[in-house]
Amino acid sequence: MKLKKLSENIYEIPKEGKMNVLGRVYASEKILDAIKQDKTLEQVKNVACLPGILNASIALADAHQGYGFSIGGVAAFDMGKGVISPGGVGYDINCSVRLLRTNLSKKDILENKKKVVEALYRKIPSGVGRGSKFQLTRQELNKVLERGAKYIVEKGYGMEEDYLHMEEEGCLKGADASKVSERAIKRGIGQLGTLGAGNHFLEVQYVDEIFDMKIAKAFGLKKDQVTIMIHCGSRVLGHQVASDYIKKMEEKYGFKDLPDRELINAPIKSQLGKDYYSAMAAAVNFAFANKQLITHWIREEMEILFPKIKIDVVYDVCHNIAKFEKHFVEGEMKEICVHRKGATRSFGPGRTEVPKAYRDVGQPVLIPGSMGTASYVLVGTKKAEELTWGSTVHGAGRVSSRSKALKTLRGEEVKKRLSEKGIEIKAGSWKSLAEEAPEVYKDIDEVVRVVDELGISKKVARLKPLAVMKG
Amino acid sequence: MKKFKFLEHTADVKFQAFGKSLEEAFGNSAIALKQIMTKGIEKDVKGKISKKIKITGDDLEGLLYNFLEEFLYLLDAENFLLSEIDCIKIKNNKLEAELSGDKARNYKFTNDVKAVTYNEMFVKHAKGKWIVQVVLDV
């Protein structure tokens, strides 16, 4: 694979063959070596072949091989000539991260870590066999799909400030429940308010270091403060929406000319393209509502343990999504369709999409580390709007496969090592612990250093885990 | 002949399943999927409930995708967890199978499998046996 170094941390895959645009990789040399181990760069090239793609097919510093599109990928499409692709969003639609801040300090919780994680584990179901205790009627589910977190708050599970501090204010417009299949509804209806398994988790953390005092203050963060991070998505409802529309698009358009079957897509303006967007938006709203319910239960449970606790939403960012946004395209402000698959929006100051409370400084960017390592809060920048369609990384990104992890690591050892670092952990199984061990991810500190250096998001604070709950 | 084997993949789970016949290879792919879904308790699942499924696809890959996805659907929508495939017939991209299994709530496990994908999927006949390859999004 030809790869040209343009400047520090920026590499280019030259245009060749059927590519409509070039490929661009934002990574350090060290990270690039890891990225080269799998098919990530080939996938970046394949995405560059799609119709109507603008400027470049982008891979960020946390990129790794996905299906069709790589993870850690960003691609924007012209509204007229361009396409929308379920593979460019991912199966876990709106897999996302929410950060809560509390008025507790690290010392308040050190003695109670075990109690906290066990209480949260009891309260918040992780999935199969432990389905949600929140029962919905079909009509209520339709409202969840069309109105997201806002509807859940109106039902009494939270407050207005919660959804005002979320991307899209917790409700992506254009959602239409009637575009979600019966099959997706049947699979998903019992899962609202569940965490799920895999890389999803809930973590109690503390602010370990502040890099930018002024912006940390705007985000309501200070040293040693206890925070809680929730990482989950639209559960099986989103997965089924992706599968359904992949099949529909295959039926309608065929996949013979595609380099990879998972790159199936539909023109943005076609009926099928519009239907997919409406169904995807419904799944996005399910995910927002899901985390709102979990937030409510965290509040209930923590109030029992700490009667004076106050918990606020800092922000909630989407990782797997396609959105219509305005960006400069060849000097002209235009609406385009931005796909972020394993990538976070990173809008700088002034954008009206950023909540009022943060509009002067830029949006919070939340980057979870792997289990047991630090997570980061960054701030969105104008530079990201220039370089990456207002996007930055979403996490550490994997380097090792799960099957390899299971061969070389044992869950018991992982737990032991975490507890030596003072981290309390509760997981559904030993296997899920080994699969998510820090060793299978890239070094989060290096990933964050690169995006900070590039300026596509700037470091604000580092969070360290105290207690982790996994499905 | 080995029933199935797992292969290296950065983020997801990749496996191949084998069979003397297409039916056997499909059946083994479902057992491989069950092993990933249940993480080690797959041998404990009892065959208390019988179920018949009918699946169609545009081609063999499409049929395999829809067949495997059905087990995810049955788990979430009907709380059905597969034990064994008792009988399976495939003709003209149509599949009929008889399954036995149990209510998932009788077992303690967390399903990691988000979806079946078309990524690197193939169904082929080579050297007298059928091989199917699948990548699961987990």
mmCIF file with all atom_site columns, N, CA and C in Angstrom, chain A residues 38-39 64-67 91-92 128 183 186-187 197-198 236 239-240 243 247 250 255 260-262 398 400-404 407 429 432 435, chain B residues 7-12 39-40 58-59 61 65-66 69-70 72-73 75-77 108-112 114-120 137-138:
data_model
loop_
_atom_site.group_PDB
_atom_site.id
_atom_site.type_symbol
_atom_site.label_atom_id
_atom_site.label_alt_id
_atom_site.label_comp_id
_atom_site.label_asym_id
_atom_site.label_entity_id
_atom_site.label_seq_id
_atom_site.pdbx_PDB_ins_code
_atom_site.Cartn_x
_atom_site.Cartn_y
_atom_site.Cartn_z
_atom_site.occupancy
_atom_site.B_iso_or_equiv
_atom_site.pdbx_formal_charge
_atom_site.auth_seq_id
_atom_site.auth_comp_id
_atom_site.auth_asym_id
_atom_site.auth_atom_id
_atom_site.pdbx_PDB_model_num
ATOM 1   N N  . ASP A 1 38  ? -3.727  -4.841  10.040 1.00 0.00 ? 38  ASP A N  1
ATOM 2   C CA . ASP A 1 38  ? -4.955  -5.459  9.512  1.00 0.00 ? 38  ASP A CA 1
ATOM 3   C C  . ASP A 1 38  ? -5.405  -4.758  8.231  1.00 0.00 ? 38  ASP A C  1
ATOM 4   N N  . LYS A 1 39  ? -6.680  -4.904  7.872  1.00 0.00 ? 39  LYS A N  1
ATOM 5   C CA . LYS A 1 39  ? -7.125  -4.406  6.568  1.00 0.00 ? 39  LYS A CA 1
ATOM 6   C C  . LYS A 1 39  ? -7.672  -2.976  6.585  1.00 0.00 ? 39  LYS A C  1
ATOM 7   N N  . HIS A 1 64  ? -9.206  0.868   13.264 1.00 0.00 ? 64  HIS A N  1
ATOM 8   C CA . HIS A 1 64  ? -8.894  -0.546  13.075 1.00 0.00 ? 64  HIS A CA 1
ATOM 9   C C  . HIS A 1 64  ? -9.910  -1.136  12.124 1.00 0.00 ? 64  HIS A C  1
ATOM 10  N N  . GLN A 1 65  ? -9.641  -2.360  11.694 1.00 0.00 ? 65  GLN A N  1
ATOM 11  C CA . GLN A 1 65  ? -10.478 -3.005  10.695 1.00 0.00 ? 65  GLN A CA 1
ATOM 12  C C  . GLN A 1 65  ? -11.917 -3.162  11.173 1.00 0.00 ? 65  GLN A C  1
ATOM 13  N N  . GLY A 1 66  ? -12.840 -2.779  10.299 1.00 0.00 ? 66  GLY A N  1
ATOM 14  C CA . GLY A 1 66  ? -14.252 -3.000  10.599 1.00 0.00 ? 66  GLY A CA 1
ATOM 15  C C  . GLY A 1 66  ? -14.840 -3.899  9.532  1.00 0.00 ? 66  GLY A C  1
ATOM 16  N N  . TYR A 1 67  ? -16.088 -3.685  9.177  1.00 0.00 ? 67  TYR A N  1
ATOM 17  C CA . TYR A 1 67  ? -16.673 -4.424  8.063  1.00 0.00 ? 67  TYR A CA 1
ATOM 18  C C  . TYR A 1 67  ? -17.125 -3.351  7.090  1.00 0.00 ? 67  TYR A C  1
ATOM 19  N N  . TYR A 1 91  ? -23.348 -1.480  12.932 1.00 0.00 ? 91  TYR A N  1
ATOM 20  C CA . TYR A 1 91  ? -24.528 -2.197  13.442 1.00 0.00 ? 91  TYR A CA 1
ATOM 21  C C  . TYR A 1 91  ? -25.012 -1.596  14.754 1.00 0.00 ? 91  TYR A C  1
ATOM 22  N N  . ASP A 1 92  ? -24.047 -1.157  15.579 1.00 0.00 ? 92  ASP A N  1
ATOM 23  C CA . ASP A 1 92  ? -24.472 -0.600  16.867 1.00 0.00 ? 92  ASP A CA 1
ATOM 24  C C  . ASP A 1 92  ? -24.704 0.895   16.688 1.00 0.00 ? 92  ASP A C  1
ATOM 25  N N  . VAL A 1 128 ? -29.236 -10.101 28.078 1.00 0.00 ? 128 VAL A N  1
ATOM 26  C CA . VAL A 1 128 ? -29.908 -11.402 28.002 1.00 0.00 ? 128 VAL A CA 1
ATOM 27  C C  . VAL A 1 128 ? -30.097 -12.025 29.378 1.00 0.00 ? 128 VAL A C  1
ATOM 28  N N  . ARG A 1 183 ? -39.564 -6.851  13.209 1.00 0.00 ? 183 ARG A N  1
ATOM 29  C CA . ARG A 1 183 ? -38.531 -7.714  13.761 1.00 0.00 ? 183 ARG A CA 1
ATOM 30  C C  . ARG A 1 183 ? -37.618 -6.927  14.725 1.00 0.00 ? 183 ARG A C  1
ATOM 31  N N  . LYS A 1 186 ? -39.640 -6.149  17.887 1.00 0.00 ? 186 LYS A N  1
ATOM 32  C CA . LYS A 1 186 ? -39.803 -7.321  18.756 1.00 0.00 ? 186 LYS A CA 1
ATOM 33  C C  . LYS A 1 186 ? -38.511 -7.645  19.498 1.00 0.00 ? 186 LYS A C  1
ATOM 34  N N  . ARG A 1 187 ? -37.390 -7.488  18.807 1.00 0.00 ? 187 ARG A N  1
ATOM 35  C CA . ARG A 1 187 ? -36.118 -7.784  19.466 1.00 0.00 ? 187 ARG A CA 1
ATOM 36  C C  . ARG A 1 187 ? -35.773 -6.716  20.510 1.00 0.00 ? 187 ARG A C  1
ATOM 37  N N  . ALA A 1 197 ? -23.458 -6.077  26.427 1.00 0.00 ? 197 ALA A N  1
ATOM 38  C CA . ALA A 1 197 ? -22.179 -6.704  26.758 1.00 0.00 ? 197 ALA A CA 1
ATOM 39  C C  . ALA A 1 197 ? -21.069 -6.161  25.870 1.00 0.00 ? 197 ALA A C  1
ATOM 40  N N  . GLY A 1 198 ? -20.105 -6.996  25.552 1.00 0.00 ? 198 GLY A N  1
ATOM 41  C CA . GLY A 1 198 ? -19.004 -6.590  24.679 1.00 0.00 ? 198 GLY A CA 1
ATOM 42  C C  . GLY A 1 198 ? -18.197 -5.462  25.297 1.00 0.00 ? 198 GLY A C  1
ATOM 43  N N  . VAL A 1 236 ? -30.058 -4.273  20.495 1.00 0.00 ? 236 VAL A N  1
ATOM 44  C CA . VAL A 1 236 ? -30.369 -5.056  19.285 1.00 0.00 ? 236 VAL A CA 1
ATOM 45  C C  . VAL A 1 236 ? -31.297 -4.324  18.320 1.00 0.00 ? 236 VAL A C  1
ATOM 46  N N  . HIS A 1 239 ? -29.038 -2.911  15.843 1.00 0.00 ? 239 HIS A N  1
ATOM 47  C CA . HIS A 1 239 ? -28.404 -3.950  15.031 1.00 0.00 ? 239 HIS A CA 1
ATOM 48  C C  . HIS A 1 239 ? -29.367 -4.439  13.952 1.00 0.00 ? 239 HIS A C  1
ATOM 49  N N  . GLN A 1 240 ? -30.625 -4.615  14.349 1.00 0.00 ? 240 GLN A N  1
ATOM 50  C CA . GLN A 1 240 ? -31.599 -5.138  13.393 1.00 0.00 ? 240 GLN A CA 1
ATOM 51  C C  . GLN A 1 240 ? -31.919 -4.099  12.308 1.00 0.00 ? 240 GLN A C  1
ATOM 52  N N  . SER A 1 243 ? -29.138 -4.463  9.782  1.00 0.00 ? 243 SER A N  1
ATOM 53  C CA . SER A 1 243 ? -29.315 -5.680  8.971  1.00 0.00 ? 243 SER A CA 1
ATOM 54  C C  . SER A 1 243 ? -30.449 -5.524  7.968  1.00 0.00 ? 243 SER A C  1
ATOM 55  N N  . LYS A 1 247 ? -30.055 -5.504  3.775  1.00 0.00 ? 247 LYS A N  1
ATOM 56  C CA . LYS A 1 247 ? -30.779 -6.428  2.890  1.00 0.00 ? 247 LYS A CA 1
ATOM 57  C C  . LYS A 1 247 ? -31.626 -5.678  1.866  1.00 0.00 ? 247 LYS A C  1
ATOM 58  N N  . GLU A 1 250 ? -29.458 -4.192  -0.789 1.00 0.00 ? 250 GLU A N  1
ATOM 59  C CA . GLU A 1 250 ? -28.944 -5.236  -1.696 1.00 0.00 ? 250 GLU A CA 1
ATOM 60  C C  . GLU A 1 250 ? -30.006 -5.621  -2.718 1.00 0.00 ? 250 GLU A C  1
ATOM 61  N N  . PHE A 1 255 ? -25.027 -5.833  -5.309 1.00 0.00 ? 255 PHE A N  1
ATOM 62  C CA . PHE A 1 255 ? -23.746 -5.528  -4.672 1.00 0.00 ? 255 PHE A CA 1
ATOM 63  C C  . PHE A 1 255 ? -22.573 -5.966  -5.533 1.00 0.00 ? 255 PHE A C  1
ATOM 64  N N  . ASP A 1 260 ? -16.692 -4.633  -1.412 1.00 0.00 ? 260 ASP A N  1
ATOM 65  C CA . ASP A 1 260 ? -17.024 -5.343  -0.176 1.00 0.00 ? 260 ASP A CA 1
ATOM 66  C C  . ASP A 1 260 ? -18.539 -5.218  0.005  1.00 0.00 ? 260 ASP A C  1
ATOM 67  N N  . ARG A 1 261 ? -19.186 -6.359  0.277  1.00 0.00 ? 261 ARG A N  1
ATOM 68  C CA . ARG A 1 261 ? -20.645 -6.388  0.352  1.00 0.00 ? 261 ARG A CA 1
ATOM 69  C C  . ARG A 1 261 ? -21.201 -5.446  1.430  1.00 0.00 ? 261 ARG A C  1
ATOM 70  N N  . GLU A 1 262 ? -20.394 -5.210  2.457  1.00 0.00 ? 262 GLU A N  1
ATOM 71  C CA . GLU A 1 262 ? -20.843 -4.344  3.558  1.00 0.00 ? 262 GLU A CA 1
ATOM 72  C C  . GLU A 1 262 ? -20.816 -2.856  3.196  1.00 0.00 ? 262 GLU A C  1
ATOM 73  N N  . ARG A 1 398 ? -8.850  -1.117  18.969 1.00 0.00 ? 398 ARG A N  1
ATOM 74  C CA . ARG A 1 398 ? -8.226  -2.404  19.279 1.00 0.00 ? 398 ARG A CA 1
ATOM 75  C C  . ARG A 1 398 ? -6.938  -2.650  18.501 1.00 0.00 ? 398 ARG A C  1
ATOM 76  N N  . SER A 1 400 ? -5.483  -6.090  19.187 1.00 0.00 ? 400 SER A N  1
ATOM 77  C CA . SER A 1 400 ? -5.373  -7.539  19.232 1.00 0.00 ? 400 SER A CA 1
ATOM 78  C C  . SER A 1 400 ? -6.764  -8.137  19.134 1.00 0.00 ? 400 SER A C  1
ATOM 79  N N  . SER A 1 401 ? -6.865  -9.330  18.590 1.00 0.00 ? 401 SER A N  1
ATOM 80  C CA . SER A 1 401 ? -8.187  -9.911  18.420 1.00 0.00 ? 401 SER A CA 1
ATOM 81  C C  . SER A 1 401 ? -8.673  -10.527 19.729 1.00 0.00 ? 401 SER A C  1
ATOM 82  N N  . ARG A 1 402 ? -9.989  -10.660 19.792 1.00 0.00 ? 402 ARG A N  1
ATOM 83  C CA . ARG A 1 402 ? -10.577 -11.222 21.003 1.00 0.00 ? 402 ARG A CA 1
ATOM 84  C C  . ARG A 1 402 ? -10.135 -12.660 21.222 1.00 0.00 ? 402 ARG A C  1
ATOM 85  N N  . SER A 1 403 ? -10.053 -13.426 20.104 1.00 0.00 ? 403 SER A N  1
ATOM 86  C CA . SER A 1 403 ? -9.683  -14.829 20.292 1.00 0.00 ? 403 SER A CA 1
ATOM 87  C C  . SER A 1 403 ? -8.256  -14.938 20.809 1.00 0.00 ? 403 SER A C  1
ATOM 88  N N  . LYS A 1 404 ? -7.380  -14.019 20.334 1.00 0.00 ? 404 LYS A N  1
ATOM 89  C CA . LYS A 1 404 ? -6.003  -14.018 20.828 1.00 0.00 ? 404 LYS A CA 1
ATOM 90  C C  . LYS A 1 404 ? -5.979  -13.647 22.313 1.00 0.00 ? 404 LYS A C  1
ATOM 91  N N  . LYS A 1 407 ? -6.750  -16.528 24.386 1.00 0.00 ? 407 LYS A N  1
ATOM 92  C CA . LYS A 1 407 ? -5.681  -17.524 24.443 1.00 0.00 ? 407 LYS A CA 1
ATOM 93  C C  . LYS A 1 407 ? -4.607  -17.116 25.437 1.00 0.00 ? 407 LYS A C  1
ATOM 94  N N  . SER A 1 429 ? -18.959 -12.167 33.066 1.00 0.00 ? 429 SER A N  1
ATOM 95  C CA . SER A 1 429 ? -18.220 -13.415 32.953 1.00 0.00 ? 429 SER A CA 1
ATOM 96  C C  . SER A 1 429 ? -16.723 -13.146 32.911 1.00 0.00 ? 429 SER A C  1
ATOM 97  N N  . SER A 1 432 ? -15.604 -12.193 29.359 1.00 0.00 ? 432 SER A N  1
ATOM 98  C CA . SER A 1 432 ? -15.781 -10.818 28.896 1.00 0.00 ? 432 SER A CA 1
ATOM 99  C C  . SER A 1 432 ? -14.702 -9.923  29.490 1.00 0.00 ? 432 SER A C  1
ATOM 100 N N  . GLU A 1 435 ? -11.508 -10.476 27.294 1.00 0.00 ? 435 GLU A N  1
ATOM 101 C CA . GLU A 1 435 ? -11.660 -9.903  25.954 1.00 0.00 ? 435 GLU A CA 1
ATOM 102 C C  . GLU A 1 435 ? -11.501 -8.388  25.935 1.00 0.00 ? 435 GLU A C  1
ATOM 103 N N  . LEU B 2 7   ? -10.944 -17.939 13.744 1.00 0.00 ? 7   LEU B N  1
ATOM 104 C CA . LEU B 2 7   ? -9.776  -17.320 13.114 1.00 0.00 ? 7   LEU B CA 1
ATOM 105 C C  . LEU B 2 7   ? -9.520  -15.947 13.715 1.00 0.00 ? 7   LEU B C  1
ATOM 106 N N  . GLU B 2 8   ? -8.307  -15.445 13.519 1.00 0.00 ? 8   GLU B N  1
ATOM 107 C CA . GLU B 2 8   ? -7.945  -14.136 14.084 1.00 0.00 ? 8   GLU B CA 1
ATOM 108 C C  . GLU B 2 8   ? -8.696  -12.995 13.391 1.00 0.00 ? 8   GLU B C  1
ATOM 109 N N  . HIS B 2 9   ? -9.160  -12.034 14.150 1.00 0.00 ? 9   HIS B N  1
ATOM 110 C CA . HIS B 2 9   ? -9.800  -10.840 13.604 1.00 0.00 ? 9   HIS B CA 1
ATOM 111 C C  . HIS B 2 9   ? -9.681  -9.748  14.653 1.00 0.00 ? 9   HIS B C  1
ATOM 112 N N  . THR B 2 10  ? -9.312  -8.516  14.234 1.00 0.00 ? 10  THR B N  1
ATOM 113 C CA . THR B 2 10  ? -8.988  -7.486  15.229 1.00 0.00 ? 10  THR B CA 1
ATOM 114 C C  . THR B 2 10  ? -10.109 -7.230  16.221 1.00 0.00 ? 10  THR B C  1
ATOM 115 N N  . ALA B 2 11  ? -11.293 -6.914  15.713 1.00 0.00 ? 11  ALA B N  1
ATOM 116 C CA . ALA B 2 11  ? -12.321 -6.477  16.655 1.00 0.00 ? 11  ALA B CA 1
ATOM 117 C C  . ALA B 2 11  ? -13.452 -7.478  16.778 1.00 0.00 ? 11  ALA B C  1
ATOM 118 N N  . ASP B 2 12  ? -13.628 -8.281  15.774 1.00 0.00 ? 12  ASP B N  1
ATOM 119 C CA . ASP B 2 12  ? -14.821 -9.111  15.731 1.00 0.00 ? 12  ASP B CA 1
ATOM 120 C C  . ASP B 2 12  ? -14.461 -10.589 15.826 1.00 0.00 ? 12  ASP B C  1
ATOM 121 N N  . LYS B 2 39  ? -20.864 -18.118 25.461 1.00 0.00 ? 39  LYS B N  1
ATOM 122 C CA . LYS B 2 39  ? -19.578 -18.050 26.158 1.00 0.00 ? 39  LYS B CA 1
ATOM 123 C C  . LYS B 2 39  ? -19.314 -19.207 27.109 1.00 0.00 ? 39  LYS B C  1
ATOM 124 N N  . GLY B 2 40  ? -19.312 -20.394 26.593 1.00 0.00 ? 40  GLY B N  1
ATOM 125 C CA . GLY B 2 40  ? -18.845 -21.498 27.419 1.00 0.00 ? 40  GLY B CA 1
ATOM 126 C C  . GLY B 2 40  ? -19.921 -22.331 28.107 1.00 0.00 ? 40  GLY B C  1
ATOM 127 N N  . ASP B 2 58  ? -31.219 -14.683 -1.195 1.00 0.00 ? 58  ASP B N  1
ATOM 128 C CA . ASP B 2 58  ? -31.038 -14.475 -2.630 1.00 0.00 ? 58  ASP B CA 1
ATOM 129 C C  . ASP B 2 58  ? -29.943 -15.373 -3.202 1.00 0.00 ? 58  ASP B C  1
ATOM 130 N N  . ASP B 2 59  ? -28.968 -15.696 -2.367 1.00 0.00 ? 59  ASP B N  1
ATOM 131 C CA . ASP B 2 59  ? -27.908 -16.611 -2.776 1.00 0.00 ? 59  ASP B CA 1
ATOM 132 C C  . ASP B 2 59  ? -27.472 -17.355 -1.518 1.00 0.00 ? 59  ASP B C  1
ATOM 133 N N  . GLU B 2 61  ? -24.834 -17.077 0.374  1.00 0.00 ? 61  GLU B N  1
ATOM 134 C CA . GLU B 2 61  ? -24.364 -16.183 1.442  1.00 0.00 ? 61  GLU B CA 1
ATOM 135 C C  . GLU B 2 61  ? -25.558 -15.496 2.126  1.00 0.00 ? 61  GLU B C  1
ATOM 136 N N  . TYR B 2 65  ? -26.566 -15.768 6.036  1.00 0.00 ? 65  TYR B N  1
ATOM 137 C CA . TYR B 2 65  ? -26.742 -14.558 6.854  1.00 0.00 ? 65  TYR B CA 1
ATOM 138 C C  . TYR B 2 65  ? -28.105 -14.606 7.553  1.00 0.00 ? 65  TYR B C  1
ATOM 139 N N  . ASN B 2 66  ? -29.150 -14.873 6.764  1.00 0.00 ? 66  ASN B N  1
ATOM 140 C CA . ASN B 2 66  ? -30.504 -14.873 7.327  1.00 0.00 ? 66  ASN B CA 1
ATOM 141 C C  . ASN B 2 66  ? -30.700 -16.018 8.320  1.00 0.00 ? 66  ASN B C  1
ATOM 142 N N  . GLU B 2 69  ? -28.856 -15.041 11.538 1.00 0.00 ? 69  GLU B N  1
ATOM 143 C CA . GLU B 2 69  ? -29.545 -13.916 12.177 1.00 0.00 ? 69  GLU B CA 1
ATOM 144 C C  . GLU B 2 69  ? -30.806 -14.386 12.905 1.00 0.00 ? 69  GLU B C  1
ATOM 145 N N  . GLU B 2 70  ? -31.432 -15.461 12.374 1.00 0.00 ? 70  GLU B N  1
ATOM 146 C CA . GLU B 2 70  ? -32.649 -15.981 12.991 1.00 0.00 ? 70  GLU B CA 1
ATOM 147 C C  . GLU B 2 70  ? -32.404 -16.378 14.457 1.00 0.00 ? 70  GLU B C  1
ATOM 148 N N  . LEU B 2 72  ? -30.331 -14.973 16.523 1.00 0.00 ? 72  LEU B N  1
ATOM 149 C CA . LEU B 2 72  ? -30.282 -13.735 17.327 1.00 0.00 ? 72  LEU B CA 1
ATOM 150 C C  . LEU B 2 72  ? -31.703 -13.245 17.581 1.00 0.00 ? 72  LEU B C  1
ATOM 151 N N  . TYR B 2 73  ? -32.523 -13.336 16.524 1.00 0.00 ? 73  TYR B N  1
ATOM 152 C CA . TYR B 2 73  ? -33.915 -12.917 16.652 1.00 0.00 ? 73  TYR B CA 1
ATOM 153 C C  . TYR B 2 73  ? -34.654 -13.793 17.681 1.00 0.00 ? 73  TYR B C  1
ATOM 154 N N  . LEU B 2 75  ? -33.522 -15.446 20.119 1.00 0.00 ? 75  LEU B N  1
ATOM 155 C CA . LEU B 2 75  ? -33.069 -15.189 21.485 1.00 0.00 ? 75  LEU B CA 1
ATOM 156 C C  . LEU B 2 75  ? -33.723 -13.924 22.050 1.00 0.00 ? 75  LEU B C  1
ATOM 157 N N  . ASP B 2 76  ? -33.689 -12.842 21.278 1.00 0.00 ? 76  ASP B N  1
ATOM 158 C CA . ASP B 2 76  ? -34.192 -11.561 21.797 1.00 0.00 ? 76  ASP B CA 1
ATOM 159 C C  . ASP B 2 76  ? -35.716 -11.504 21.832 1.00 0.00 ? 76  ASP B C  1
ATOM 160 N N  . ALA B 2 77  ? -36.354 -12.006 20.765 1.00 0.00 ? 77  ALA B N  1
ATOM 161 C CA . ALA B 2 77  ? -37.800 -11.826 20.661 1.00 0.00 ? 77  ALA B CA 1
ATOM 162 C C  . ALA B 2 77  ? -38.565 -12.958 21.352 1.00 0.00 ? 77  ALA B C  1
ATOM 163 N N  . LYS B 2 108 ? -27.425 -18.421 32.783 1.00 0.00 ? 108 LYS B N  1
ATOM 164 C CA . LYS B 2 108 ? -26.777 -17.150 33.089 1.00 0.00 ? 108 LYS B CA 1
ATOM 165 C C  . LYS B 2 108 ? -25.668 -16.899 32.070 1.00 0.00 ? 108 LYS B C  1
ATOM 166 N N  . PHE B 2 109 ? -25.906 -15.963 31.185 1.00 0.00 ? 109 PHE B N  1
ATOM 167 C CA . PHE B 2 109 ? -24.886 -15.595 30.202 1.00 0.00 ? 109 PHE B CA 1
ATOM 168 C C  . PHE B 2 109 ? -25.265 -14.241 29.630 1.00 0.00 ? 109 PHE B C  1
ATOM 169 N N  . THR B 2 110 ? -24.317 -13.604 28.975 1.00 0.00 ? 110 THR B N  1
ATOM 170 C CA . THR B 2 110 ? -24.601 -12.335 28.310 1.00 0.00 ? 110 THR B CA 1
ATOM 171 C C  . THR B 2 110 ? -24.159 -12.453 26.859 1.00 0.00 ? 110 THR B C  1
ATOM 172 N N  . ASN B 2 111 ? -25.070 -12.261 25.963 1.00 0.00 ? 111 ASN B N  1
ATOM 173 C CA . ASN B 2 111 ? -24.747 -12.403 24.543 1.00 0.00 ? 111 ASN B CA 1
ATOM 174 C C  . ASN B 2 111 ? -23.974 -11.190 24.034 1.00 0.00 ? 111 ASN B C  1
ATOM 175 N N  . ASP B 2 112 ? -22.785 -11.428 23.504 1.00 0.00 ? 112 ASP B N  1
ATOM 176 C CA . ASP B 2 112 ? -21.957 -10.355 22.943 1.00 0.00 ? 112 ASP B CA 1
ATOM 177 C C  . ASP B 2 112 ? -22.246 -10.093 21.475 1.00 0.00 ? 112 ASP B C  1
ATOM 178 N N  . LYS B 2 114 ? -23.585 -8.835  18.299 1.00 0.00 ? 114 LYS B N  1
ATOM 179 C CA . LYS B 2 114 ? -24.506 -7.770  17.904 1.00 0.00 ? 114 LYS B CA 1
ATOM 180 C C  . LYS B 2 114 ? -25.178 -8.130  16.596 1.00 0.00 ? 114 LYS B C  1
ATOM 181 N N  . ALA B 2 115 ? -24.409 -8.648  15.655 1.00 0.00 ? 115 ALA B N  1
ATOM 182 C CA . ALA B 2 115 ? -24.995 -8.929  14.343 1.00 0.00 ? 115 ALA B CA 1
ATOM 183 C C  . ALA B 2 115 ? -24.121 -9.876  13.539 1.00 0.00 ? 115 ALA B C  1
ATOM 184 N N  . VAL B 2 116 ? -24.774 -10.533 12.570 1.00 0.00 ? 116 VAL B N  1
ATOM 185 C CA . VAL B 2 116 ? -24.049 -11.297 11.557 1.00 0.00 ? 116 VAL B CA 1
ATOM 186 C C  . VAL B 2 116 ? -23.643 -10.261 10.503 1.00 0.00 ? 116 VAL B C  1
ATOM 187 N N  . THR B 2 117 ? -22.488 -10.409 9.888  1.00 0.00 ? 117 THR B N  1
ATOM 188 C CA . THR B 2 117 ? -22.113 -9.453  8.836  1.00 0.00 ? 117 THR B CA 1
ATOM 189 C C  . THR B 2 117 ? -21.788 -10.198 7.543  1.00 0.00 ? 117 THR B C  1
ATOM 190 N N  . TYR B 2 118 ? -21.782 -9.457  6.442  1.00 0.00 ? 118 TYR B N  1
ATOM 191 C CA . TYR B 2 118 ? -21.373 -10.025 5.149  1.00 0.00 ? 118 TYR B CA 1
ATOM 192 C C  . TYR B 2 118 ? -19.862 -9.928  4.966  1.00 0.00 ? 118 TYR B C  1
ATOM 193 N N  . ASN B 2 119 ? -19.194 -9.285  5.926  1.00 0.00 ? 119 ASN B N  1
ATOM 194 C CA . ASN B 2 119 ? -17.767 -9.084  5.817  1.00 0.00 ? 119 ASN B CA 1
ATOM 195 C C  . ASN B 2 119 ? -17.026 -10.422 5.691  1.00 0.00 ? 119 ASN B C  1
ATOM 196 N N  . GLU B 2 120 ? -16.279 -10.584 4.600  1.00 0.00 ? 120 GLU B N  1
ATOM 197 C CA . GLU B 2 120 ? -15.465 -11.784 4.340  1.00 0.00 ? 120 GLU B CA 1
ATOM 198 C C  . GLU B 2 120 ? -16.285 -13.073 4.326  1.00 0.00 ? 120 GLU B C  1
ATOM 199 N N  . ASP B 2 137 ? -20.268 -9.357  14.297 1.00 0.00 ? 137 ASP B N  1
ATOM 200 C CA . ASP B 2 137 ? -19.991 -8.090  14.975 1.00 0.00 ? 137 ASP B CA 1
ATOM 201 C C  . ASP B 2 137 ? -20.266 -8.296  16.459 1.00 0.00 ? 137 ASP B C  1
ATOM 202 N N  . VAL B 2 138 ? -19.247 -8.150  17.255 1.00 0.00 ? 138 VAL B N  1
ATOM 203 C CA . VAL B 2 138 ? -19.430 -8.358  18.701 1.00 0.00 ? 138 VAL B CA 1
ATOM 204 C C  . VAL B 2 138 ? -19.023 -7.115  19.479 1.00 0.00 ? 138 VAL B C  1
#
